[in-house]
Amino acid sequence: MSKWPMAALGDVASIDRKVVPPNQIKEGTTYLGLEHLERGGRIAGHETIGDFSVASAKHSFTEEHILFGKLRPNLGKIARPVFSGICSTDLLPIKSGSQLERSFLFHYLSQDRMIDHAASRASGANLPRLSPAELLKFPVPLPHSMNSAASPPSSTKRN
């Protein structure tokens, strides 16, 4: 059990679902789909708009986001991109707030137990999906809250 205080993901991060219609996606934009993400966070390639055509709306993301695969969450498709672009709407762009570092949140959500937790909350028989509302309920530890609880020792003067 964590000694850190816990919070719901939605209290310390947000799902940033900025939808970009296909006719507003510029040529040369980097595209990520579920097929580009591997379990453990590796981004195994990408596509570039112009090399293929886009028929549906996409989410935009930046290097500040974590991309979390909501389709078949048991596969653990989670990434921490170091570039901006657009992604499939089957990926949820999560942006951590000031109480939680992006790297910590990425590693926490990538753990096997959190992937199992996501899979257990998914619905649908053939293509299980995790709803964004359910993801925002996930418990997340707040390690930086520990810093405010500890106070430096006071010095005492001796005469």
CSV table of C-alpha atoms in Angstrom, one decimal:
chain,number,residue,atom,x,y,z
A,1,MET,CA,0.0,0.0,0.0
A,2,SER,CA,1.3,3.4,-0.9
A,3,LYS,CA,2.2,5.9,1.8
A,4,TRP,CA,1.6,8.7,-0.6
A,5,PRO,CA,-1.8,10.4,-0.7
A,6,MET,CA,-4.1,9.2,-3.5
A,7,ALA,CA,-6.3,11.1,-5.9
A,8,ALA,CA,-8.5,10.3,-8.8
A,9,LEU,CA,-6.7,10.8,-12.1
A,10,GLY,CA,-9.3,13.4,-13.1
A,11,ASP,CA,-8.4,15.5,-10.1
A,12,VAL,CA,-4.7,15.8,-11.1
A,13,ALA,CA,-4.8,15.3,-14.9
A,14,SER,CA,-7.2,15.9,-17.8
A,15,ILE,CA,-8.0,14.1,-21.0
A,16,ASP,CA,-7.4,16.7,-23.7
A,17,ARG,CA,-9.6,15.6,-26.6
A,18,LYS,CA,-9.1,18.4,-29.0
A,19,VAL,CA,-10.7,17.0,-32.2
A,20,VAL,CA,-9.2,18.0,-35.5
A,21,PRO,CA,-11.4,17.5,-38.6
A,22,PRO,CA,-9.7,15.7,-41.5
A,23,ASN,CA,-9.9,18.8,-43.7
A,24,GLN,CA,-7.9,20.8,-41.1
A,25,ILE,CA,-5.0,18.4,-40.8
A,26,LYS,CA,-2.0,19.9,-42.6
A,27,GLU,CA,0.3,17.9,-44.8
A,28,GLY,CA,3.5,16.8,-43.0
A,29,THR,CA,1.7,16.4,-39.7
A,30,THR,CA,2.9,13.3,-37.7
A,31,TYR,CA,0.2,10.7,-37.1
A,32,LEU,CA,0.1,8.0,-34.4
A,33,GLY,CA,-2.3,5.1,-34.2
A,34,LEU,CA,-2.6,2.1,-31.9
A,35,GLU,CA,-0.5,0.2,-34.4
A,36,HIS,CA,2.4,2.5,-33.7
A,37,LEU,CA,2.5,1.9,-30.0
A,38,GLU,CA,4.0,-1.1,-28.1
A,39,ARG,CA,3.4,-2.2,-24.6
A,40,GLY,CA,6.0,-0.5,-22.3
A,41,GLY,CA,5.8,2.9,-24.1
A,42,ARG,CA,7.8,2.4,-27.2
A,43,ILE,CA,6.6,4.3,-30.3
A,44,ALA,CA,7.4,1.9,-33.2
A,45,GLY,CA,7.1,4.3,-36.1
A,46,HIS,CA,4.5,6.8,-37.3
A,47,GLU,CA,2.9,8.0,-40.4
A,48,THR,CA,3.0,11.4,-42.0
A,49,ILE,CA,-0.1,13.1,-43.5
A,50,GLY,CA,0.5,13.4,-47.2
A,51,ASP,CA,1.9,9.8,-47.3
A,52,PHE,CA,-1.6,8.7,-46.6
A,53,SER,CA,-5.0,10.3,-46.5
A,54,VAL,CA,-7.1,10.9,-43.4
A,55,ALA,CA,-10.8,10.1,-43.6
A,56,SER,CA,-11.9,10.8,-40.0
A,57,ALA,CA,-11.3,13.3,-37.2
A,58,LYS,CA,-8.3,12.8,-35.0
A,59,HIS,CA,-7.0,14.1,-31.6
A,60,SER,CA,-4.1,16.5,-31.4
A,61,PHE,CA,-1.3,16.0,-28.9
A,62,THR,CA,2.0,17.6,-27.9
A,63,GLU,CA,5.1,16.5,-26.1
A,64,GLU,CA,3.3,17.4,-22.8
A,65,HIS,CA,0.8,14.5,-23.3
A,66,ILE,CA,0.7,10.8,-22.5
A,67,LEU,CA,-1.2,8.8,-25.1
A,68,PHE,CA,-3.4,6.0,-23.5
A,69,GLY,CA,-5.0,3.4,-25.7
A,70,LYS,CA,-8.6,3.0,-24.8
A,71,LEU,CA,-9.3,0.2,-27.3
A,72,ARG,CA,-8.4,-3.2,-25.8
A,73,PRO,CA,-6.6,-1.6,-22.8
A,74,ASN,CA,-5.2,-5.0,-21.8
A,75,LEU,CA,-2.6,-4.5,-24.6
A,76,GLY,CA,-1.0,-1.6,-22.6
A,77,LYS,CA,-0.7,0.8,-25.5
A,78,ILE,CA,0.7,3.8,-23.6
A,79,ALA,CA,3.2,6.3,-24.9
A,80,ARG,CA,5.0,9.5,-23.9
A,81,PRO,CA,5.7,11.3,-27.2
A,82,VAL,CA,8.5,13.8,-27.6
A,83,PHE,CA,6.9,15.5,-30.5
A,84,SER,CA,3.5,17.0,-31.5
A,85,GLY,CA,1.0,15.6,-33.9
A,86,ILE,CA,-2.4,13.9,-34.3
A,87,CYS,CA,-3.5,10.5,-33.2
A,88,SER,CA,-6.4,8.1,-33.6
A,89,THR,CA,-9.4,8.8,-31.4
A,90,ASP,CA,-8.7,5.3,-29.9
A,91,LEU,CA,-5.8,7.1,-28.1
A,92,LEU,CA,-6.6,9.4,-25.2
A,93,PRO,CA,-4.2,12.4,-24.8
A,94,ILE,CA,-3.7,12.8,-21.0
A,95,LYS,CA,-2.1,16.0,-19.7
A,96,SER,CA,-0.9,15.9,-16.1
A,97,GLY,CA,-1.6,18.9,-13.9
A,98,SER,CA,0.8,20.7,-11.6
A,99,GLN,CA,0.5,18.1,-8.8
A,100,LEU,CA,1.9,15.3,-10.9
A,101,GLU,CA,4.9,15.0,-13.2
A,102,ARG,CA,4.3,13.6,-16.6
A,103,SER,CA,7.1,11.0,-16.3
A,104,PHE,CA,5.7,9.7,-13.0
A,105,LEU,CA,2.2,9.4,-14.4
A,106,PHE,CA,3.4,7.6,-17.5
A,107,HIS,CA,5.4,5.0,-15.5
A,108,TYR,CA,2.5,4.6,-13.0
A,109,LEU,CA,-0.1,4.0,-15.8
A,110,SER,CA,2.3,1.6,-17.6
A,111,GLN,CA,2.5,-0.8,-14.7
A,112,ASP,CA,1.0,-4.2,-15.2
A,113,ARG,CA,-1.4,-3.8,-12.3
A,114,MET,CA,-2.7,-0.5,-13.8
A,115,ILE,CA,-3.1,-2.2,-17.3
A,116,ASP,CA,-5.0,-5.0,-15.6
A,117,HIS,CA,-7.1,-2.4,-13.7
A,118,ALA,CA,-7.9,-0.7,-17.1
A,119,ALA,CA,-8.8,-4.1,-18.7
A,120,SER,CA,-11.1,-4.9,-15.8
A,121,ARG,CA,-13.0,-1.6,-16.3
A,122,ALA,CA,-13.4,-2.0,-20.1
A,123,SER,CA,-16.7,-2.8,-21.7
A,124,GLY,CA,-17.6,-4.6,-24.9
A,125,ALA,CA,-17.2,-8.3,-25.8
A,126,ASN,CA,-15.4,-8.2,-29.2
A,127,LEU,CA,-13.5,-4.9,-28.9
A,128,PRO,CA,-13.4,-3.9,-25.2
A,129,ARG,CA,-13.0,-0.2,-24.7
A,130,LEU,CA,-12.2,1.9,-21.6
A,131,SER,CA,-14.4,4.9,-21.3
A,132,PRO,CA,-12.7,8.2,-20.6
A,133,ALA,CA,-14.9,8.8,-17.6
A,134,GLU,CA,-13.8,5.5,-16.1
A,135,LEU,CA,-10.1,6.3,-16.8
A,136,LEU,CA,-10.5,9.6,-14.9
A,137,LYS,CA,-11.6,7.6,-11.8
A,138,PHE,CA,-8.3,5.7,-11.6
A,139,PRO,CA,-6.5,6.1,-8.3
A,140,VAL,CA,-3.1,7.8,-8.6
A,141,PRO,CA,-0.5,8.4,-5.9
A,142,LEU,CA,0.8,12.0,-5.4
A,143,PRO,CA,4.5,11.7,-4.5
A,144,HIS,CA,5.1,15.4,-4.3
A,145,SER,CA,2.6,15.8,-1.5
A,146,MET,CA,5.2,14.0,0.7
A,147,ASN,CA,7.5,17.1,0.4
A,148,SER,CA,5.0,19.4,2.0
A,149,ALA,CA,4.5,16.9,4.9
A,150,ALA,CA,8.1,16.8,5.9
A,151,SER,CA,9.5,19.9,7.5
A,152,PRO,CA,13.2,20.5,8.0
A,153,PRO,CA,14.6,20.1,11.5
A,154,SER,CA,14.8,23.3,13.5
A,155,SER,CA,18.2,24.3,14.9
A,156,THR,CA,18.6,25.1,18.5
A,157,LYS,CA,21.1,27.5,20.0
A,158,ARG,CA,23.3,26.5,22.9
A,159,ASN,CA,24.8,29.0,25.2
